[in-house]
Short mmCIF file of C-alpha atoms in Angstrom, two decimals:
data_model
loop_
_atom_site.label_atom_id
_atom_site.label_comp_id
_atom_site.label_asym_id
_atom_site.label_seq_id
_atom_site.Cartn_x
_atom_site.Cartn_y
_atom_site.Cartn_z
CA MET A 959 -16.53 -5.77 22.87
CA CYS A 960 -18.60 -2.60 22.79
CA ALA A 961 -21.08 -2.87 25.66
CA LEU A 962 -23.52 -0.49 24.03
CA CYS A 963 -24.02 -2.27 20.76
CA GLY A 964 -22.59 -5.76 21.23
CA LEU A 965 -19.98 -5.50 18.51
CA LEU A 966 -16.89 -7.60 18.96
CA GLY A 967 -14.47 -5.19 17.35
CA THR A 968 -13.00 -7.81 15.08
CA GLU A 969 -12.02 -5.57 12.18
CA ARG A 970 -8.36 -5.91 11.38
CA ASP A 971 -7.99 -3.07 8.95
CA TRP A 972 -5.58 -0.29 10.06
CA SER A 973 -8.13 2.47 9.59
CA SER A 974 -10.53 0.83 12.08
CA SER A 975 -8.05 0.84 14.91
CA MET A 976 -8.61 4.41 16.07
CA ALA A 977 -10.26 5.14 19.36
CA SER A 978 -13.35 7.26 18.91
CA SER A 979 -15.85 8.87 21.22
CA LEU A 980 -18.70 7.42 19.17
CA PRO A 981 -20.21 4.03 20.00
CA MET A 982 -18.88 1.38 17.64
CA ARG A 983 -22.13 0.83 15.78
CA GLN A 984 -22.58 4.52 15.12
CA GLN A 985 -18.99 4.77 13.94
CA ARG A 986 -19.65 1.84 11.65
CA PHE A 987 -22.71 3.48 10.09
CA LEU A 988 -20.82 6.72 9.60
CA ARG A 989 -18.08 4.92 7.69
CA ILE A 990 -20.65 3.08 5.58
CA ALA A 991 -22.40 6.37 4.76
CA GLN A 992 -19.10 7.97 3.75
CA ALA A 993 -18.04 4.97 1.68
CA ASN A 994 -21.42 5.02 -0.10
CA ARG A 995 -20.81 8.58 -1.26
CA ILE A 996 -17.72 7.37 -3.11
CA LEU A 997 -19.25 4.10 -4.23
CA GLY A 998 -22.26 5.97 -5.68
CA PHE A 999 -20.00 7.08 -8.54
CA PHE A 1000 -19.59 3.42 -9.50
CA ARG A 1001 -23.26 2.64 -8.79
CA LEU A 1002 -22.32 0.30 -5.94
CA THR A 1003 -23.94 0.19 -2.49
CA LEU A 1004 -22.42 -0.92 0.77
CA GLU A 1005 -24.58 -2.23 3.61
CA ASP A 1006 -23.91 -3.46 7.09
CA PHE A 1007 -24.20 -7.21 7.60
CA GLN A 1008 -25.02 -8.19 11.18
CA GLY A 1009 -22.46 -5.77 12.56
CA VAL A 1010 -19.63 -8.15 11.62
CA SER A 1011 -19.07 -7.61 7.92
CA TYR A 1012 -20.45 -5.71 4.94
CA VAL A 1013 -22.32 -6.52 1.74
CA LEU A 1014 -21.36 -4.72 -1.45
CA SER A 1015 -24.01 -4.77 -4.19
CA SER A 1016 -23.86 -3.80 -7.86
CA PRO A 1017 -26.85 -2.42 -9.83
CA THR A 1018 -27.11 -5.74 -11.71
CA GLY A 1019 -27.67 -7.64 -8.50
CA ARG A 1020 -24.18 -9.01 -7.89
CA ARG A 1021 -23.37 -9.08 -4.20
CA GLU A 1022 -20.16 -9.75 -2.37
CA ILE A 1023 -19.40 -10.06 1.32
CA VAL A 1024 -16.62 -7.73 2.46
CA SER A 1025 -15.01 -8.64 5.77
CA ASP A 1026 -13.39 -5.28 6.52
CA PHE A 1027 -12.56 -1.95 4.93
CA GLY A 1028 -9.17 -3.21 3.83
CA GLN A 1029 -11.01 -5.60 1.50
CA LEU A 1030 -13.51 -3.06 0.21
CA TRP A 1031 -11.62 -1.57 -2.73
CA PRO A 1032 -10.28 -4.80 -4.29
CA VAL A 1033 -13.79 -6.30 -4.12
CA ALA A 1034 -15.34 -3.11 -5.51
CA GLU A 1035 -12.91 -3.18 -8.43
CA THR A 1036 -13.92 -6.77 -9.23
CA LEU A 1037 -17.61 -5.84 -9.20
CA VAL A 1038 -17.12 -2.74 -11.36
CA GLY A 1039 -14.61 -4.42 -13.66
CA ARG A 1040 -12.27 -1.43 -13.81
CA PRO A 1041 -9.79 0.31 -11.54
CA ILE A 1042 -11.11 2.57 -8.79
CA ASP A 1043 -8.74 5.49 -8.58
CA PRO A 1044 -9.10 8.27 -5.98
CA LEU A 1045 -6.99 10.54 -8.22
CA ASP A 1046 -9.52 10.24 -11.07
CA PRO A 1047 -10.71 13.83 -11.81
CA ALA A 1048 -14.18 12.56 -12.79
CA LEU A 1049 -14.62 10.95 -9.36
CA LEU A 1050 -13.47 14.14 -7.62
CA THR A 1051 -15.91 16.24 -9.65
CA TRP A 1052 -18.70 13.82 -8.73
CA LEU A 1053 -17.83 14.03 -5.03
CA SER A 1054 -17.86 17.80 -5.01
CA SER A 1055 -21.20 17.92 -6.85
CA ILE A 1056 -23.13 15.76 -4.35
CA PRO A 1057 -25.58 18.02 -2.51
CA GLN A 1058 -24.53 18.48 1.11
CA MET B 447 -7.42 -6.94 24.39
CA THR B 448 -5.15 -4.72 22.38
CA PRO B 449 -1.51 -5.14 23.43
CA THR B 450 0.22 -1.97 24.65
CA PRO B 451 3.45 -0.92 22.93
CA SER B 452 5.60 -2.24 25.76
CA ASP B 453 4.13 -5.74 25.43
CA LEU B 454 5.27 -5.98 21.84
CA ILE B 455 8.77 -6.98 20.85
CA PRO B 456 10.10 -4.61 18.20
CA LEU B 457 11.58 -6.11 15.08
CA ILE B 458 14.41 -3.93 13.79
CA VAL B 459 15.36 -4.58 10.19
CA ILE B 460 18.84 -4.03 8.75
CA THR B 461 18.99 -4.01 4.98
CA GLY B 462 21.81 -3.20 2.61
CA PHE B 463 23.74 -4.75 -0.22
CA LEU B 464 26.30 -7.52 0.09
CA GLY B 465 29.52 -6.00 1.31
CA SER B 466 27.93 -2.72 2.24
CA GLY B 467 28.81 -3.16 5.91
CA LYS B 468 25.73 -4.68 7.56
CA THR B 469 27.77 -7.11 9.63
CA THR B 470 30.22 -4.44 10.75
CA LEU B 471 27.30 -2.37 11.89
CA LEU B 472 25.70 -5.32 13.63
CA ARG B 473 28.95 -6.15 15.39
CA LYS B 474 29.20 -2.60 16.63
CA LEU B 475 25.66 -2.65 17.94
CA LEU B 476 26.17 -5.98 19.68
CA THR B 477 29.60 -5.58 21.30
CA THR B 478 28.29 -3.65 24.27
CA ASP B 479 26.83 -5.56 27.12
CA LEU B 480 23.15 -5.29 26.59
CA GLY B 481 22.33 -7.96 29.13
CA GLY B 482 20.81 -10.34 26.62
CA GLU B 483 18.30 -7.79 25.44
CA THR B 484 18.73 -8.42 21.77
CA ALA B 485 18.10 -11.45 19.61
CA VAL B 486 19.55 -11.44 16.12
CA LEU B 487 18.01 -13.26 13.18
CA ILE B 488 20.29 -13.90 10.24
CA ASN B 489 20.17 -16.14 7.23
CA GLU B 490 23.33 -18.15 7.74
CA LEU B 491 25.23 -18.42 10.98
CA GLY B 492 28.41 -19.30 9.13
CA GLU B 493 28.31 -16.21 6.96
CA ILE B 494 28.35 -13.67 9.71
CA GLY B 495 31.69 -12.63 11.11
CA ILE B 496 30.78 -12.79 14.76
CA ASP B 497 32.83 -15.86 15.65
CA HIS B 498 34.95 -13.94 18.12
CA LEU B 499 31.82 -12.88 19.99
CA LEU B 500 30.56 -16.42 20.20
CA VAL B 501 30.06 -18.29 23.47
CA GLY B 502 28.45 -21.46 22.28
CA GLU B 503 25.43 -23.12 20.75
CA ILE B 504 22.42 -23.17 23.07
CA ALA B 505 19.84 -24.73 20.78
CA PRO B 506 19.74 -25.91 17.16
CA ASP B 507 20.57 -22.95 14.87
CA THR B 508 20.93 -20.70 17.89
CA VAL B 509 24.11 -19.39 19.48
CA LEU B 510 24.82 -17.25 22.47
CA LEU B 511 27.08 -14.23 22.13
CA LYS B 512 29.41 -12.83 24.77
CA SER B 513 27.16 -9.83 25.30
CA GLY B 514 24.37 -12.20 26.31
CA CYS B 515 22.54 -11.74 23.04
CA VAL B 516 21.22 -14.69 21.10
CA CYS B 517 21.83 -15.14 17.42
CA CYS B 518 19.61 -17.41 15.41
CA SER B 519 19.65 -18.41 11.77
CA ILE B 520 16.48 -18.57 9.75
CA ARG B 521 15.57 -21.96 8.36
CA GLY B 522 12.44 -21.87 6.29
CA ASP B 523 10.45 -18.70 6.55
CA LEU B 524 10.59 -15.68 8.76
CA LYS B 525 7.28 -16.41 10.43
CA ASP B 526 8.46 -19.81 11.73
CA ALA B 527 11.74 -18.32 12.92
CA LEU B 528 9.96 -15.58 14.85
CA ILE B 529 7.45 -17.93 16.43
CA GLN B 530 10.18 -20.38 17.42
CA LEU B 531 12.29 -17.65 18.93
CA PHE B 532 9.34 -16.28 20.84
CA SER B 533 8.34 -19.66 22.25
CA ARG B 534 11.93 -20.39 23.37
CA ARG B 535 11.96 -17.04 25.10
CA GLN B 536 8.71 -17.85 26.87
CA LYS B 537 10.07 -21.22 27.97
CA GLU B 538 13.18 -19.41 29.20
CA GLU B 539 15.46 -21.57 27.07
CA ILE B 540 17.09 -18.38 25.84
CA PRO B 541 17.50 -14.97 27.51
CA ARG B 542 14.39 -12.80 27.72
CA PHE B 543 15.33 -10.47 24.88
CA ARG B 544 13.55 -7.15 24.41
CA ARG B 545 14.12 -6.66 20.71
CA ILE B 546 14.95 -8.59 17.58
CA ILE B 547 17.32 -7.45 14.88
CA LEU B 548 16.71 -9.02 11.51
CA GLU B 549 19.56 -8.90 9.05
CA THR B 550 18.19 -9.38 5.56
CA THR B 551 19.98 -10.69 2.51
CA GLY B 552 21.51 -8.10 0.21
CA LEU B 553 18.79 -7.96 -2.39
CA ALA B 554 15.82 -7.87 -0.04
CA ASP B 555 12.90 -5.47 -0.23
CA PRO B 556 11.68 -4.75 3.32
CA ALA B 557 7.97 -4.54 2.39
CA PRO B 558 7.29 -8.32 2.55
CA ILE B 559 8.79 -8.40 6.07
CA PHE B 560 6.23 -5.79 7.05
CA ALA B 561 3.47 -7.81 5.52
CA THR B 562 4.55 -10.88 7.50
CA VAL B 563 4.46 -9.08 10.83
CA LEU B 564 1.43 -6.85 10.27
CA ALA B 565 -0.87 -9.37 8.67
CA ASP B 566 -0.16 -12.55 10.62
CA PRO B 567 -2.74 -13.02 13.38
CA MET B 568 -0.20 -14.51 15.78
CA LEU B 569 2.81 -12.34 15.05
CA ARG B 570 0.99 -9.04 15.27
CA HIS B 571 0.07 -9.74 18.87
CA HIS B 572 3.67 -10.31 19.92
CA PHE B 573 5.80 -8.19 17.61
CA SER B 574 5.83 -4.64 16.37
CA LEU B 575 7.92 -3.09 13.66
CA GLY B 576 10.89 -1.13 14.90
CA VAL B 577 13.03 1.06 12.73
CA ILE B 578 14.30 -0.01 9.33
CA ILE B 579 18.00 0.61 8.94
CA ALA B 580 19.43 0.72 5.44
CA VAL B 581 23.19 0.52 5.07
CA VAL B 582 24.35 2.50 2.04
CA ASP B 583 27.77 1.82 0.59
CA SER B 584 28.89 5.38 -0.26
CA PHE B 585 31.56 4.19 -2.66
CA ASN B 586 29.21 2.07 -4.77
CA ALA B 587 25.95 3.94 -4.20
CA SER B 588 25.44 5.19 -7.73
CA LEU B 589 26.37 1.81 -9.19
CA HIS B 590 23.92 -0.01 -6.91
CA GLU B 591 21.27 2.54 -7.73
CA GLN B 592 21.69 2.01 -11.45
CA LEU B 593 21.88 -1.76 -11.37
CA HIS B 594 19.43 -2.83 -8.70
CA PRO B 595 15.88 -1.59 -8.18
CA GLU B 596 16.09 -3.06 -4.64
CA TRP B 597 18.48 -0.25 -3.69
CA MET B 598 15.70 2.28 -4.14
CA ALA B 599 13.25 0.09 -2.18
CA GLN B 600 15.73 -0.13 0.69
CA VAL B 601 16.50 3.58 0.76
CA THR B 602 12.90 4.72 0.50
CA SER B 603 11.64 2.37 3.20
CA ALA B 604 14.42 3.21 5.68
CA ASP B 605 13.98 5.17 8.90
CA ARG B 606 17.74 5.36 9.40
CA LEU B 607 20.30 5.54 6.61
CA ILE B 608 23.82 4.54 7.56
CA LEU B 609 26.56 5.67 5.19
CA THR B 610 29.52 3.31 5.14
CA LYS B 611 32.92 3.48 3.42
CA THR B 612 32.77 7.26 3.57
CA ASP B 613 36.56 7.37 3.89
CA LEU B 614 36.86 6.04 0.32
CA VAL B 615 34.85 8.92 -1.11
CA PRO B 616 35.92 12.57 -1.52
CA GLU B 617 34.19 15.09 0.73
CA GLN B 618 32.28 16.71 -2.14
CA ASN B 619 30.78 13.42 -3.32
CA ARG B 620 29.78 12.52 0.24
CA GLU B 621 27.80 15.72 0.46
CA THR B 622 26.19 15.08 -2.92
CA LEU B 623 25.19 11.60 -1.84
CA ARG B 624 23.67 12.92 1.38
CA LYS B 625 21.64 15.47 -0.55
CA HIS B 626 20.56 12.85 -3.01
CA LEU B 627 19.43 10.51 -0.21
CA ARG B 628 17.68 13.35 1.58
CA LYS B 629 15.80 14.13 -1.59
CA ILE B 630 14.70 10.52 -2.12
CA ASN B 631 13.81 9.96 1.52
CA PRO B 632 13.34 13.19 3.48
CA THR B 633 11.98 11.35 6.53
CA ALA B 634 15.04 9.23 7.35
CA VAL B 635 17.83 10.16 9.75
CA ILE B 636 21.17 9.99 7.90
CA VAL B 637 24.34 9.15 9.85
CA THR B 638 27.74 7.82 8.88
CA ASN B 639 29.06 4.53 10.20
CA ALA B 640 31.61 6.39 12.31
CA GLU B 641 28.86 8.34 14.08
CA VAL B 642 27.11 5.15 15.20
CA LYS B 643 27.83 4.39 18.85
CA GLU B 644 28.03 0.96 20.43
CA GLY B 645 24.52 -0.09 21.35
CA ASP B 646 23.22 3.14 19.75
CA PRO B 647 19.65 3.86 20.94
CA LEU B 648 18.97 5.73 17.71
CA LEU B 649 19.31 2.45 15.85
CA LEU B 650 18.05 0.02 18.47
CA SER B 651 14.75 1.81 18.52
CA ALA B 652 11.19 0.61 18.23
CA GLY B 653 10.40 3.81 16.33
CA LEU B 654 6.79 4.81 16.77
CA HIS B 655 6.23 1.81 19.03
CA GLU B 656 8.51 3.15 21.72
CA ASP B 657 6.82 4.01 25.00
CA SER B 658 7.13 7.65 24.01
CA PRO B 659 6.57 7.84 20.25
CA GLU B 660 6.82 11.64 20.39
CA SER B 661 10.60 11.64 20.01
CA GLU B 662 10.36 9.64 16.79
CA ALA B 663 7.64 11.98 15.53
CA GLU B 664 9.89 14.90 16.42
CA ARG B 665 12.60 13.42 14.21
CA TRP B 666 10.18 13.33 11.29
CA ILE B 667 9.06 16.87 11.92
CA ARG B 668 12.63 18.10 12.06
CA ASN B 669 13.17 16.69 8.61
CA PHE B 670 9.86 17.96 7.29
CA THR B 671 10.74 21.49 8.29
CA HIS B 672 13.81 21.46 6.07
CA PRO B 673 12.00 21.78 2.79
CA ILE B 674 13.44 19.80 -0.06
CA ARG B 675 14.88 22.40 -2.32
CA GLN B 676 14.68 20.49 -5.53
CA GLN B 677 16.16 23.20 -7.71
CA ASP B 678 19.14 23.78 -5.44
CA ASP B 679 19.80 20.10 -5.34
CA ARG B 680 19.62 19.76 -9.04
CA ALA B 681 22.18 22.51 -9.47
CA ASP B 682 24.87 20.65 -7.59
CA VAL B 683 23.94 17.11 -8.48
CA HIS B 684 27.08 15.17 -9.16
CA LYS B 685 27.54 13.17 -12.29
CA GLY B 686 27.09 9.89 -10.47
CA HIS B 687 23.67 10.82 -9.18
CA GLU B 688 21.87 12.21 -12.18
CA ASP B 689 18.15 12.60 -11.76
CA SER B 690 17.61 10.63 -14.93
CA GLU B 691 18.53 7.39 -13.14
CA HIS B 692 15.21 7.45 -11.36
CA PRO B 693 13.37 10.08 -13.30
CA ASP B 694 10.20 9.71 -11.33
CA VAL B 695 11.06 8.86 -7.71
CA ASN B 696 10.04 11.98 -5.92
CA SER B 697 9.03 13.11 -2.47
CA PHE B 698 6.74 15.87 -1.32
CA CYS B 699 5.09 17.08 1.84
CA LEU B 700 1.43 18.06 1.94
CA VAL B 701 0.36 20.53 4.62
CA PHE B 702 -3.25 20.98 5.69
CA ASP B 703 -4.57 23.85 7.76
CA ARG B 704 -8.00 22.33 8.32
CA GLN B 705 -8.55 19.53 10.78
CA ILE B 706 -8.84 16.17 9.07
CA ASP B 707 -11.76 13.78 9.46
CA TRP B 708 -10.29 10.37 10.29
CA THR B 709 -12.95 8.28 8.56
CA ALA B 710 -12.66 10.25 5.33
CA PHE B 711 -8.86 10.12 5.51
CA GLY B 712 -8.88 6.36 6.18
CA LEU B 713 -11.15 5.70 3.20
CA TRP B 714 -9.03 7.92 0.98
CA LEU B 715 -5.66 6.42 1.95
CA SER B 716 -6.83 2.81 1.72
CA MET B 717 -8.33 3.59 -1.69
CA LEU B 718 -5.15 5.31 -2.84
CA LEU B 719 -2.89 2.50 -1.63
CA ASN B 720 -5.13 -0.14 -3.15
CA ARG B 721 -4.71 1.44 -6.59
CA HIS B 722 -1.25 3.02 -6.34
CA GLY B 723 0.41 0.96 -3.58
CA ARG B 724 3.31 0.02 -5.83
CA SER B 725 4.03 3.61 -6.74
CA ILE B 726 3.69 5.01 -3.22
CA LEU B 727 6.91 3.91 -1.63
CA ARG B 728 6.40 5.61 1.71
CA VAL B 729 3.82 7.66 3.59
CA LYS B 730 4.62 9.31 6.91
CA GLY B 731 2.64 11.97 8.61
CA ILE B 732 1.29 13.71 11.64
CA LEU B 733 -2.41 14.49 11.51
CA ASN B 734 -4.52 17.00 13.35
CA LEU B 735 -7.85 15.19 13.56
CA SER B 736 -11.21 16.77 14.13
CA GLY B 737 -12.52 15.86 17.56
CA SER B 738 -9.08 15.12 18.99
CA ALA B 739 -6.82 17.45 20.94
CA TYR B 740 -3.71 15.43 20.24
CA PRO B 741 -2.11 14.44 16.96
CA ILE B 742 -1.74 10.96 15.56
CA ALA B 743 1.19 9.63 13.57
CA ILE B 744 0.67 7.41 10.57
CA HIS B 745 3.21 5.59 8.48
CA GLY B 746 3.09 3.11 5.71
CA VAL B 747 5.38 1.31 3.30
CA GLN B 748 3.93 0.62 -0.13
CA HIS B 749 0.43 -0.77 0.33
CA LEU B 750 0.90 -1.53 4.05
CA VAL B 751 -0.04 0.89 6.78
CA HIS B 752 0.96 0.56 10.42
CA PRO B 753 -1.80 0.98 12.95
CA PRO B 754 -1.91 4.74 13.68
CA VAL B 755 -0.26 5.88 16.91
CA HIS B 756 -1.69 8.52 19.26
CA LEU B 757 0.87 11.06 20.40
CA SER B 758 0.52 12.66 23.79
CA GLY B 759 1.53 16.09 22.50
CA TRP B 760 2.61 18.08 19.48
CA PRO B 761 6.32 17.94 18.68
CA ASP B 762 6.42 21.69 17.90
CA SER B 763 4.19 24.75 17.85
CA ASP B 764 2.86 23.98 14.38
CA ARG B 765 -0.64 22.48 14.59
CA ARG B 766 -1.10 21.70 10.93
CA SER B 767 -1.32 18.19 9.52
CA ARG B 768 1.78 17.27 7.57
CA ILE B 769 2.10 14.20 5.37
CA VAL B 770 5.20 13.18 3.44
CA PHE B 771 4.87 10.95 0.38
CA ILE B 772 7.71 9.23 -1.42
CA VAL B 773 6.27 8.29 -4.78
CA ARG B 774 7.17 7.02 -8.20
CA GLY B 775 5.44 8.70 -11.13
CA ILE B 776 2.61 10.31 -9.16
CA GLU B 777 1.95 14.03 -9.29
CA ARG B 778 1.84 16.03 -6.09
CA ASP B 779 -1.03 18.18 -7.33
CA ALA B 780 -3.20 15.17 -8.10
CA VAL B 781 -2.72 13.74 -4.59
CA GLU B 782 -3.31 17.08 -2.91
CA ARG B 783 -6.44 17.83 -4.91
CA SER B 784 -7.81 14.36 -4.25
CA LEU B 785 -7.25 14.46 -0.49
CA ASN B 786 -8.68 17.98 -0.27
CA THR B 787 -11.81 16.93 -2.10
CA PHE B 788 -12.28 13.82 0.03
CA CYS B 789 -11.84 15.71 3.28
CA ARG B 790 -14.09 18.56 2.26
CA TYR B 791 -16.98 16.54 0.83
CA LEU B 792 -16.82 13.40 2.93
CA GLY B 793 -16.01 14.81 6.37
CA SER B 794 -18.52 13.83 9.04
CA SER B 795 -19.43 17.49 9.46
CA SER B 796 -21.01 17.36 6.03
CA PHE B 797 -23.55 14.74 7.13
#
């Protein structure tokens, strides 16, 4: 458990298992912010849910609980109804056009 | 609490086609006295030619070998077999082995074995994945490649490629096969059966989960630094190994000068593997992360990624991040452009 923010560290996804100098909650918010930059292209939003999981929302009001980052992309694809491909040139153009 | 590498029992996987020489290799690895350090999981006790090494049955489906190793056949699924073996070890019914060798059936794809160990909440606290050894029958390699897609899955997922029956093949063809294998899987160590020693530590290795993962990382780096000269290879490709057999299985190494932001990289790779997991047969790399003085090693098979491992030092003087991809039908430029964009525009420094 992280003594600073009371998070249990239950995420099982491989990308969460890195030691970081940041407190867990701050690390969590950083990941959410980064994921939202990508998800913005699909008009989806990711929010923290009680420090244990995440809520992914679509512009039409559909919401899904996501337990860890390993689950994020399959759930996002279901909400959007089409494949989410990081090699898609349109997505890459969108990412590079977001104001810093 | 997260288990340290030495708490975990490595699971070493031996794959290869029927008759390719898996049992011969296994016999060689087991003949030396390892003091009961190895447990072997096989599908059928009767099928394996280890009768002369046998001491007796110590439990149902489990026999003791002369070297002190235990050999156990799998009834039902792999998960049950592993749990049962582990609990017998804890109860001291069988020797306290330090590693498990799993011999798969001929037509097995190693990826589901990974999934079993990495995803199961109980197994992942007791076992880690050791090296994957693929036994390649030199004489029948091109035939196997043409007829069975599993051959490619075995070769691409391997950390060690063992060439058997090399005496049946002319010198020139052996060299061609080596080049061909190196091109498909530049990250694996290729040795012939004759070069394998009894109880060879190169094969009985926990790979990145060894106490010092640096030596495994060094092996990768050594192979990365020999660039895959595609055109040269193509020039002396032998008839039996035409590129057209697998027109799109390809490997490439991406090199990055800039430090990589871990969060951005993690999002990118999980996104890529979610969409293209079937086409990305292998990912192996050493990353120079921003905010960290030491590199980390990552490796994945298809859509599964091992937990990243921190290395205590760089294997050579090169401080750049290097990632090798073995892919089917995916363009290098597309992957490179995508990762560059993600790192540049998502990195935490841009917040």
